[in-house]
PDB file of N, CA and C in Angstrom:
ATOM      1  N   ASN A 274       0.839  -1.189   0.000  1.00 56.00           N
ATOM      2  CA  ASN A 274       0.000   0.000   0.000  1.00 56.00           C
ATOM      3  C   ASN A 274       0.877   1.243   0.000  1.00 56.00           C
ATOM      4  N   GLN A 275       0.503   2.204  -0.817  1.00 63.00           N
ATOM      5  CA  GLN A 275       1.234   3.448  -0.872  1.00 63.00           C
ATOM      6  C   GLN A 275       0.310   4.597  -0.524  1.00 63.00           C
ATOM      7  N   ILE A 276       0.880   5.578   0.130  1.00 61.00           N
ATOM      8  CA  ILE A 276       0.124   6.776   0.477  1.00 61.00           C
ATOM      9  C   ILE A 276       0.623   7.903  -0.396  1.00 61.00           C
ATOM     10  N   GLN A 277      -0.288   8.599  -1.032  1.00 69.00           N
ATOM     11  CA  GLN A 277       0.053   9.736  -1.873  1.00 69.00           C
ATOM     12  C   GLN A 277       0.684  10.793  -0.999  1.00 69.00           C
ATOM     13  N   ASN A 278       1.912  11.194  -1.341  1.00 73.00           N
ATOM     14  CA  ASN A 278       2.590  12.187  -0.507  1.00 73.00           C
ATOM     15  C   ASN A 278       3.021  13.416  -1.290  1.00 73.00           C
ATOM     16  N   LEU A 279       2.385  13.657  -2.418  1.00 78.00           N
ATOM     17  CA  LEU A 279       2.703  14.832  -3.205  1.00 78.00           C
ATOM     18  C   LEU A 279       1.798  16.008  -2.868  1.00 78.00           C
ATOM     19  N   LYS A 280       0.540  15.716  -2.591  1.00 87.00           N
ATOM     20  CA  LYS A 280      -0.421  16.774  -2.306  1.00 87.00           C
ATOM     21  C   LYS A 280      -0.732  16.802  -0.815  1.00 87.00           C
ATOM     22  N   LEU A 281      -0.593  17.973  -0.238  1.00 93.00           N
ATOM     23  CA  LEU A 281      -0.894  18.166   1.174  1.00 93.00           C
ATOM     24  C   LEU A 281      -2.321  18.685   1.302  1.00 93.00           C
ATOM     25  N   ASN A 282      -3.136  17.998   2.085  1.00 94.00           N
ATOM     26  CA  ASN A 282      -4.528  18.386   2.316  1.00 94.00           C
ATOM     27  C   ASN A 282      -4.658  19.013   3.697  1.00 94.00           C
ATOM     28  N   MET A 283      -5.710  19.803   3.875  1.00 95.00           N
ATOM     29  CA  MET A 283      -5.954  20.440   5.165  1.00 95.00           C
ATOM     30  C   MET A 283      -7.410  20.238   5.557  1.00 95.00           C
ATOM     31  N   ILE A 284      -7.605  19.959   6.844  1.00 95.00           N
ATOM     32  CA  ILE A 284      -8.953  19.849   7.391  1.00 95.00           C
ATOM     33  C   ILE A 284      -8.968  20.608   8.719  1.00 95.00           C
ATOM     34  N   ASN A 285     -10.048  21.312   8.970  1.00 96.00           N
ATOM     35  CA  ASN A 285     -10.204  22.056  10.215  1.00 96.00           C
ATOM     36  C   ASN A 285     -11.059  21.221  11.158  1.00 96.00           C
ATOM     37  N   CYS A 286     -10.534  20.912  12.352  1.00 97.00           N
ATOM     38  CA  CYS A 286     -11.237  20.037  13.295  1.00 97.00           C
ATOM     39  C   CYS A 286     -11.261  20.618  14.696  1.00 97.00           C
ATOM     40  N   GLU A 287     -12.316  20.282  15.416  1.00 97.00           N
ATOM     41  CA  GLU A 287     -12.445  20.631  16.830  1.00 97.00           C
ATOM     42  C   GLU A 287     -12.117  19.404  17.674  1.00 97.00           C
ATOM     43  N   ILE A 288     -11.434  19.652  18.777  1.00 97.00           N
ATOM     44  CA  ILE A 288     -11.233  18.611  19.780  1.00 97.00           C
ATOM     45  C   ILE A 288     -11.909  19.091  21.048  1.00 97.00           C
ATOM     46  N   ASN A 289     -12.921  18.362  21.468  1.00 94.00           N
ATOM     47  CA  ASN A 289     -13.591  18.642  22.739  1.00 94.00           C
ATOM     48  C   ASN A 289     -13.063  17.636  23.753  1.00 94.00           C
ATOM     49  N   TYR A 290     -12.650  18.103  24.908  1.00 95.00           N
ATOM     50  CA  TYR A 290     -12.056  17.215  25.904  1.00 95.00           C
ATOM     51  C   TYR A 290     -12.613  17.536  27.283  1.00 95.00           C
ATOM     52  N   TYR A 291     -12.559  16.523  28.162  1.00 94.00           N
ATOM     53  CA  TYR A 291     -13.096  16.682  29.513  1.00 94.00           C
ATOM     54  C   TYR A 291     -12.052  17.114  30.520  1.00 94.00           C
ATOM     55  N   ASN A 292     -10.808  16.667  30.295  1.00 96.00           N
ATOM     56  CA  ASN A 292      -9.742  17.041  31.224  1.00 96.00           C
ATOM     57  C   ASN A 292      -8.411  17.055  30.480  1.00 96.00           C
ATOM     58  N   LEU A 293      -7.388  17.511  31.134  1.00 95.00           N
ATOM     59  CA  LEU A 293      -6.071  17.657  30.516  1.00 95.00           C
ATOM     60  C   LEU A 293      -5.476  16.314  30.108  1.00 95.00           C
ATOM     61  N   ASN A 294      -5.724  15.275  30.881  1.00 97.00           N
ATOM     62  CA  ASN A 294      -5.206  13.946  30.525  1.00 97.00           C
ATOM     63  C   ASN A 294      -5.806  13.447  29.216  1.00 97.00           C
ATOM     64  N   GLU A 295      -7.094  13.691  29.012  1.00 97.00           N
ATOM     65  CA  GLU A 295      -7.728  13.279  27.763  1.00 97.00           C
ATOM     66  C   GLU A 295      -7.134  14.044  26.583  1.00 97.00           C
ATOM     67  N   LEU A 296      -6.915  15.340  26.741  1.00 96.00           N
ATOM     68  CA  LEU A 296      -6.307  16.135  25.684  1.00 96.00           C
ATOM     69  C   LEU A 296      -4.898  15.633  25.356  1.00 96.00           C
ATOM     70  N   LYS A 297      -4.114  15.317  26.372  1.00 97.00           N
ATOM     71  CA  LYS A 297      -2.762  14.796  26.152  1.00 97.00           C
ATOM     72  C   LYS A 297      -2.795  13.484  25.383  1.00 97.00           C
ATOM     73  N   GLU A 298      -3.730  12.613  25.706  1.00 97.00           N
ATOM     74  CA  GLU A 298      -3.859  11.324  25.013  1.00 97.00           C
ATOM     75  C   GLU A 298      -4.250  11.529  23.551  1.00 97.00           C
ATOM     76  N   ILE A 299      -5.175  12.428  23.298  1.00 97.00           N
ATOM     77  CA  ILE A 299      -5.593  12.714  21.926  1.00 97.00           C
ATOM     78  C   ILE A 299      -4.411  13.264  21.124  1.00 97.00           C
ATOM     79  N   LYS A 300      -3.687  14.217  21.681  1.00 97.00           N
ATOM     80  CA  LYS A 300      -2.550  14.802  20.969  1.00 97.00           C
ATOM     81  C   LYS A 300      -1.443  13.776  20.747  1.00 97.00           C
ATOM     82  N   LYS A 301      -1.202  12.901  21.720  1.00 98.00           N
ATOM     83  CA  LYS A 301      -0.187  11.850  21.560  1.00 98.00           C
ATOM     84  C   LYS A 301      -0.564  10.928  20.411  1.00 98.00           C
ATOM     85  N   ASN A 302      -1.840  10.549  20.345  1.00 98.00           N
ATOM     86  CA  ASN A 302      -2.307   9.659  19.282  1.00 98.00           C
ATOM     87  C   ASN A 302      -2.246  10.341  17.912  1.00 98.00           C
ATOM     88  N   ILE A 303      -2.579  11.610  17.848  1.00 97.00           N
ATOM     89  CA  ILE A 303      -2.473  12.349  16.586  1.00 97.00           C
ATOM     90  C   ILE A 303      -1.015  12.406  16.131  1.00 97.00           C
ATOM     91  N   ASN A 304      -0.106  12.636  17.064  1.00 97.00           N
ATOM     92  CA  ASN A 304       1.320  12.703  16.719  1.00 97.00           C
ATOM     93  C   ASN A 304       1.844  11.378  16.175  1.00 97.00           C
ATOM     94  N   ASN A 305       1.194  10.265  16.489  1.00 97.00           N
ATOM     95  CA  ASN A 305       1.617   8.949  16.020  1.00 97.00           C
ATOM     96  C   ASN A 305       1.069   8.591  14.643  1.00 97.00           C
ATOM     97  N   ILE A 306       0.241   9.443  14.054  1.00 96.00           N
ATOM     98  CA  ILE A 306      -0.318   9.186  12.725  1.00 96.00           C
ATOM     99  C   ILE A 306       0.652   9.735  11.684  1.00 96.00           C
ATOM    100  N   SER A 307       1.234   8.819  10.906  1.00 92.00           N
ATOM    101  CA  SER A 307       2.341   9.170  10.015  1.00 92.00           C
ATOM    102  C   SER A 307       1.955  10.090   8.860  1.00 92.00           C
ATOM    103  N   VAL A 308       0.702  10.069   8.412  1.00 94.00           N
ATOM    104  CA  VAL A 308       0.324  10.908   7.273  1.00 94.00           C
ATOM    105  C   VAL A 308       0.066  12.358   7.669  1.00 94.00           C
ATOM    106  N   ILE A 309       0.019  12.654   8.967  1.00 96.00           N
ATOM    107  CA  ILE A 309      -0.176  14.029   9.416  1.00 96.00           C
ATOM    108  C   ILE A 309       1.177  14.733   9.441  1.00 96.00           C
ATOM    109  N   LYS A 310       1.278  15.788   8.621  1.00 95.00           N
ATOM    110  CA  LYS A 310       2.529  16.553   8.576  1.00 95.00           C
ATOM    111  C   LYS A 310       2.637  17.452   9.806  1.00 95.00           C
ATOM    112  N   ASN A 311       1.583  18.192  10.073  1.00 96.00           N
ATOM    113  CA  ASN A 311       1.539  19.027  11.277  1.00 96.00           C
ATOM    114  C   ASN A 311       0.111  19.495  11.530  1.00 96.00           C
ATOM    115  N   TYR A 312      -0.079  20.126  12.671  1.00 97.00           N
ATOM    116  CA  TYR A 312      -1.369  20.718  12.989  1.00 97.00           C
ATOM    117  C   TYR A 312      -1.123  21.988  13.782  1.00 97.00           C
ATOM    118  N   ASN A 313      -1.955  22.976  13.523  1.00 97.00           N
ATOM    119  CA  ASN A 313      -1.805  24.293  14.144  1.00 97.00           C
ATOM    120  C   ASN A 313      -3.087  24.665  14.875  1.00 97.00           C
ATOM    121  N   ILE A 314      -2.910  25.246  16.033  1.00 97.00           N
ATOM    122  CA  ILE A 314      -4.076  25.718  16.793  1.00 97.00           C
ATOM    123  C   ILE A 314      -4.662  26.931  16.085  1.00 97.00           C
ATOM    124  N   LYS A 315      -5.958  26.871  15.869  1.00 97.00           N
ATOM    125  CA  LYS A 315      -6.673  27.989  15.252  1.00 97.00           C
ATOM    126  C   LYS A 315      -7.385  28.817  16.318  1.00 97.00           C
ATOM    127  N   SER A 316      -7.992  28.133  17.297  1.00 97.00           N
ATOM    128  CA  SER A 316      -8.647  28.850  18.391  1.00 97.00           C
ATOM    129  C   SER A 316      -8.738  27.942  19.618  1.00 97.00           C
ATOM    130  N   ILE A 317      -8.824  28.587  20.769  1.00 96.00           N
ATOM    131  CA  ILE A 317      -8.925  27.875  22.048  1.00 96.00           C
ATOM    132  C   ILE A 317     -10.070  28.485  22.837  1.00 96.00           C
ATOM    133  N   SER A 318     -10.892  27.602  23.395  1.00 95.00           N
ATOM    134  CA  SER A 318     -11.917  28.050  24.333  1.00 95.00           C
ATOM    135  C   SER A 318     -12.020  26.999  25.430  1.00 95.00           C
ATOM    136  N   ASN A 319     -12.983  27.142  26.308  1.00 93.00           N
ATOM    137  CA  ASN A 319     -13.110  26.241  27.440  1.00 93.00           C
ATOM    138  C   ASN A 319     -13.360  24.804  26.977  1.00 93.00           C
ATOM    139  N   LYS A 320     -12.379  23.932  27.213  1.00 94.00           N
ATOM    140  CA  LYS A 320     -12.452  22.499  26.892  1.00 94.00           C
ATOM    141  C   LYS A 320     -12.719  22.220  25.415  1.00 94.00           C
ATOM    142  N   LYS A 321     -12.260  23.127  24.551  1.00 96.00           N
ATOM    143  CA  LYS A 321     -12.393  22.945  23.108  1.00 96.00           C
ATOM    144  C   LYS A 321     -11.237  23.660  22.418  1.00 96.00           C
ATOM    145  N   ILE A 322     -10.563  22.940  21.516  1.00 97.00           N
ATOM    146  CA  ILE A 322      -9.485  23.518  20.726  1.00 97.00           C
ATOM    147  C   ILE A 322      -9.780  23.225  19.260  1.00 97.00           C
ATOM    148  N   GLU A 323      -9.605  24.224  18.437  1.00 97.00           N
ATOM    149  CA  GLU A 323      -9.809  24.059  17.006  1.00 97.00           C
ATOM    150  C   GLU A 323      -8.447  24.054  16.319  1.00 97.00           C
ATOM    151  N   TYR A 324      -8.226  23.045  15.466  1.00 97.00           N
ATOM    152  CA  TYR A 324      -6.950  22.875  14.781  1.00 97.00           C
ATOM    153  C   TYR A 324      -7.135  22.868  13.276  1.00 97.00           C
ATOM    154  N   ASP A 325      -6.127  23.349  12.555  1.00 97.00           N
ATOM    155  CA  ASP A 325      -5.967  23.071  11.138  1.00 97.00           C
ATOM    156  C   ASP A 325      -4.996  21.911  11.065  1.00 97.00           C
ATOM    157  N   ILE A 326      -5.426  20.788  10.486  1.00 97.00           N
ATOM    158  CA  ILE A 326      -4.605  19.586  10.394  1.00 97.00           C
ATOM    159  C   ILE A 326      -4.188  19.395   8.940  1.00 97.00           C
ATOM    160  N   PHE A 327      -2.881  19.292   8.708  1.00 97.00           N
ATOM    161  CA  PHE A 327      -2.330  19.103   7.373  1.00 97.00           C
ATOM    162  C   PHE A 327      -1.889  17.650   7.241  1.00 97.00           C
ATOM    163  N   PHE A 328      -2.382  16.971   6.193  1.00 95.00           N
ATOM    164  CA  PHE A 328      -2.107  15.542   6.052  1.00 95.00           C
ATOM    165  C   PHE A 328      -1.947  15.162   4.587  1.00 95.00           C
ATOM    166  N   TYR A 329      -1.261  14.045   4.375  1.00 93.00           N
ATOM    167  CA  TYR A 329      -1.095  13.482   3.039  1.00 93.00           C
ATOM    168  C   TYR A 329      -2.144  12.397   2.815  1.00 93.00           C
ATOM    169  N   GLY A 330      -2.505  12.157   1.549  1.00 89.00           N
ATOM    170  CA  GLY A 330      -3.483  11.126   1.239  1.00 89.00           C
ATOM    171  C   GLY A 330      -4.888  11.690   1.258  1.00 89.00           C
ATOM    172  N   ASN A 331      -5.859  10.787   1.275  1.00 89.00           N
ATOM    173  CA  ASN A 331      -7.245  11.243   1.279  1.00 89.00           C
ATOM    174  C   ASN A 331      -7.879  11.044   2.659  1.00 89.00           C
ATOM    175  N   PHE A 332      -9.091  11.545   2.805  1.00 91.00           N
ATOM    176  CA  PHE A 332      -9.754  11.496   4.104  1.00 91.00           C
ATOM    177  C   PHE A 332     -10.033  10.065   4.546  1.00 91.00           C
ATOM    178  N   LYS A 333     -10.333   9.173   3.612  1.00 91.00           N
ATOM    179  CA  LYS A 333     -10.620   7.785   3.969  1.00 91.00           C
ATOM    180  C   LYS A 333      -9.421   7.142   4.666  1.00 91.00           C
ATOM    181  N   ILE A 334      -8.231   7.371   4.137  1.00 90.00           N
ATOM    182  CA  ILE A 334      -7.019   6.844   4.761  1.00 90.00           C
ATOM    183  C   ILE A 334      -6.823   7.472   6.138  1.00 90.00           C
ATOM    184  N   LEU A 335      -7.012   8.789   6.220  1.00 94.00           N
ATOM    185  CA  LEU A 335      -6.869   9.479   7.503  1.00 94.00           C
ATOM    186  C   LEU A 335      -7.841   8.916   8.531  1.00 94.00           C
ATOM    187  N   ASN A 336      -9.085   8.695   8.127  1.00 95.00           N
ATOM    188  CA  ASN A 336     -10.096   8.152   9.016  1.00 95.00           C
ATOM    189  C   ASN A 336      -9.684   6.770   9.535  1.00 95.00           C
ATOM    190  N   ASN A 337      -9.191   5.912   8.647  1.00 96.00           N
ATOM    191  CA  ASN A 337      -8.743   4.578   9.061  1.00 96.00           C
ATOM    192  C   ASN A 337      -7.589   4.659  10.057  1.00 96.00           C
ATOM    193  N   LEU A 338      -6.656   5.551   9.813  1.00 95.00           N
ATOM    194  CA  LEU A 338      -5.524   5.699  10.730  1.00 95.00           C
ATOM    195  C   LEU A 338      -5.964   6.251  12.089  1.00 95.00           C
ATOM    196  N   PHE A 339      -6.933   7.141  12.094  1.00 97.00           N
ATOM    197  CA  PHE A 339      -7.473   7.636  13.361  1.00 97.00           C
ATOM    198  C   PHE A 339      -8.066   6.476  14.161  1.00 97.00           C
ATOM    199  N   ASN A 340      -8.829   5.607  13.492  1.00 97.00           N
ATOM    200  CA  ASN A 340      -9.420   4.455  14.181  1.00 97.00           C
ATOM    201  C   ASN A 340      -8.359   3.532  14.748  1.00 97.00           C
ATOM    202  N   ILE A 341      -7.303   3.276  13.991  1.00 97.00           N
ATOM    203  CA  ILE A 341      -6.204   2.425  14.467  1.00 97.00           C
ATOM    204  C   ILE A 341      -5.565   3.013  15.725  1.00 97.00           C
ATOM    205  N   HIS A 342      -5.494   4.334  15.792  1.00 97.00           N
ATOM    206  CA  HIS A 342      -4.874   5.012  16.937  1.00 97.00           C
ATOM    207  C   HIS A 342      -5.886   5.413  18.004  1.00 97.00           C
ATOM    208  N   LYS A 343      -7.019   4.719  18.025  1.00 97.00           N
ATOM    209  CA  LYS A 343      -8.052   4.890  19.061  1.00 97.00           C
ATOM    210  C   LYS A 343      -8.635   6.299  19.115  1.00 97.00           C
ATOM    211  N   LEU A 344      -8.790   6.879  17.920  1.00 97.00           N
ATOM    212  CA  LEU A 344      -9.415   8.189  17.802  1.00 97.00           C
ATOM    213  C   LEU A 344     -10.613   8.089  16.871  1.00 97.00           C
ATOM    214  N   LYS A 345     -11.602   8.900  17.137  1.00 96.00           N
ATOM    215  CA  LYS A 345     -12.793   8.959  16.298  1.00 96.00           C
ATOM    216  C   LYS A 345     -12.803  10.327  15.631  1.00 96.00           C
ATOM    217  N   ILE A 346     -12.966  10.324  14.309  1.00 96.00           N
ATOM    218  CA  ILE A 346     -13.067  11.590  13.586  1.00 96.00           C
ATOM    219  C   ILE A 346     -14.406  11.602  12.864  1.00 96.00           C
ATOM    220  N   ASN A 347     -15.231  12.559  13.179  1.00 94.00           N
ATOM    221  CA  ASN A 347     -16.528  12.731  12.524  1.00 94.00           C
ATOM    222  C   ASN A 347     -16.435  13.942  11.614  1.00 94.00           C
ATOM    223  N   TYR A 348     -16.784  13.746  10.357  1.00 91.00           N
ATOM    224  CA  TYR A 348     -16.751  14.848   9.399  1.00 91.00           C
ATOM    225  C   TYR A 348     -18.064  14.857   8.637  1.00 91.00           C
ATOM    226  N   THR A 349     -18.946  15.755   9.022  1.00 88.00           N
ATOM    227  CA  THR A 349     -20.234  15.892   8.361  1.00 88.00           C
ATOM    228  C   THR A 349     -20.537  17.366   8.168  1.00 88.00           C
ATOM    229  N   SER A 350     -21.079  17.694   7.029  1.00 85.00           N
ATOM    230  CA  SER A 350     -21.482  19.081   6.727  1.00 85.00           C
ATOM    231  C   SER A 350     -20.355  20.076   6.995  1.00 85.00           C
ATOM    232  N   ASN A 351     -19.133  19.716   6.573  1.00 84.00           N
ATOM    233  CA  ASN A 351     -17.942  20.558   6.729  1.00 84.00           C
ATOM    234  C   ASN A 351     -17.580  20.838   8.185  1.00 84.00           C
ATOM    235  N   ILE A 352     -18.056  20.002   9.092  1.00 89.00           N
ATOM    236  CA  ILE A 352     -17.708  20.128  10.507  1.00 89.00           C
ATOM    237  C   ILE A 352     -16.962  18.865  10.918  1.00 89.00           C
ATOM    238  N   CYS A 353     -15.786  19.035  11.469  1.00 95.00           N
ATOM    239  CA  CYS A 353     -14.942  17.909  11.867  1.00 95.00           C
ATOM    240  C   CYS A 353     -14.772  17.938  13.388  1.00 95.00           C
ATOM    241  N   LYS A 354     -14.980  16.789  13.996  1.00 97.00           N
ATOM    242  CA  LYS A 354     -14.796  16.660  15.450  1.00 97.00           C
ATOM    243  C   LYS A 354     -13.975  15.421  15.744  1.00 97.00           C
ATOM    244  N   ILE A 355     -13.018  15.554  16.639  1.00 97.00           N
ATOM    245  CA  ILE A 355     -12.125  14.455  17.009  1.00 97.00           C
ATOM    246  C   ILE A 355     -12.315  14.152  18.480  1.00 97.00           C
ATOM    247  N   SER A 356     -12.348  12.848  18.797  1.00 96.00           N
ATOM    248  CA  SER A 356     -12.467  12.419  20.189  1.00 96.00           C
ATOM    249  C   SER A 356     -11.808  11.060  20.360  1.00 96.00           C
ATOM    250  N   LEU A 357     -11.626  10.644  21.601  1.00 96.00           N
ATOM    251  CA  LEU A 357     -11.135   9.294  21.877  1.00 96.00           C
ATOM    252  C   LEU A 357     -12.248   8.292  21.646  1.00 96.00           C
ATOM    253  N   ILE A 358     -11.876   7.074  21.245  1.00 93.00           N
ATOM    254  CA  ILE A 358     -12.867   6.009  21.091  1.00 93.00           C
ATOM    255  C   ILE A 358     -13.140   5.421  22.459  1.00 93.00           C
TER     256      ILE A 358
END
């Protein structure tokens, strides 16, 4: 299997978390996903952080990798939300 690494895609996602430990676990798992080049904080509010996530490949591959790393990514109506499984 090969992952397309010529085109960099971007998705804007929210992470809602209950405590600091949950946020640390989510960020650790995101850092372990090889197709993610980087992610930047767009906004911060109470128990919610919005990120721009830059990744290689398509969303289907990204979604599968999130599941492997015990993360759930919901993307509907141009709204993306990430949480622990």
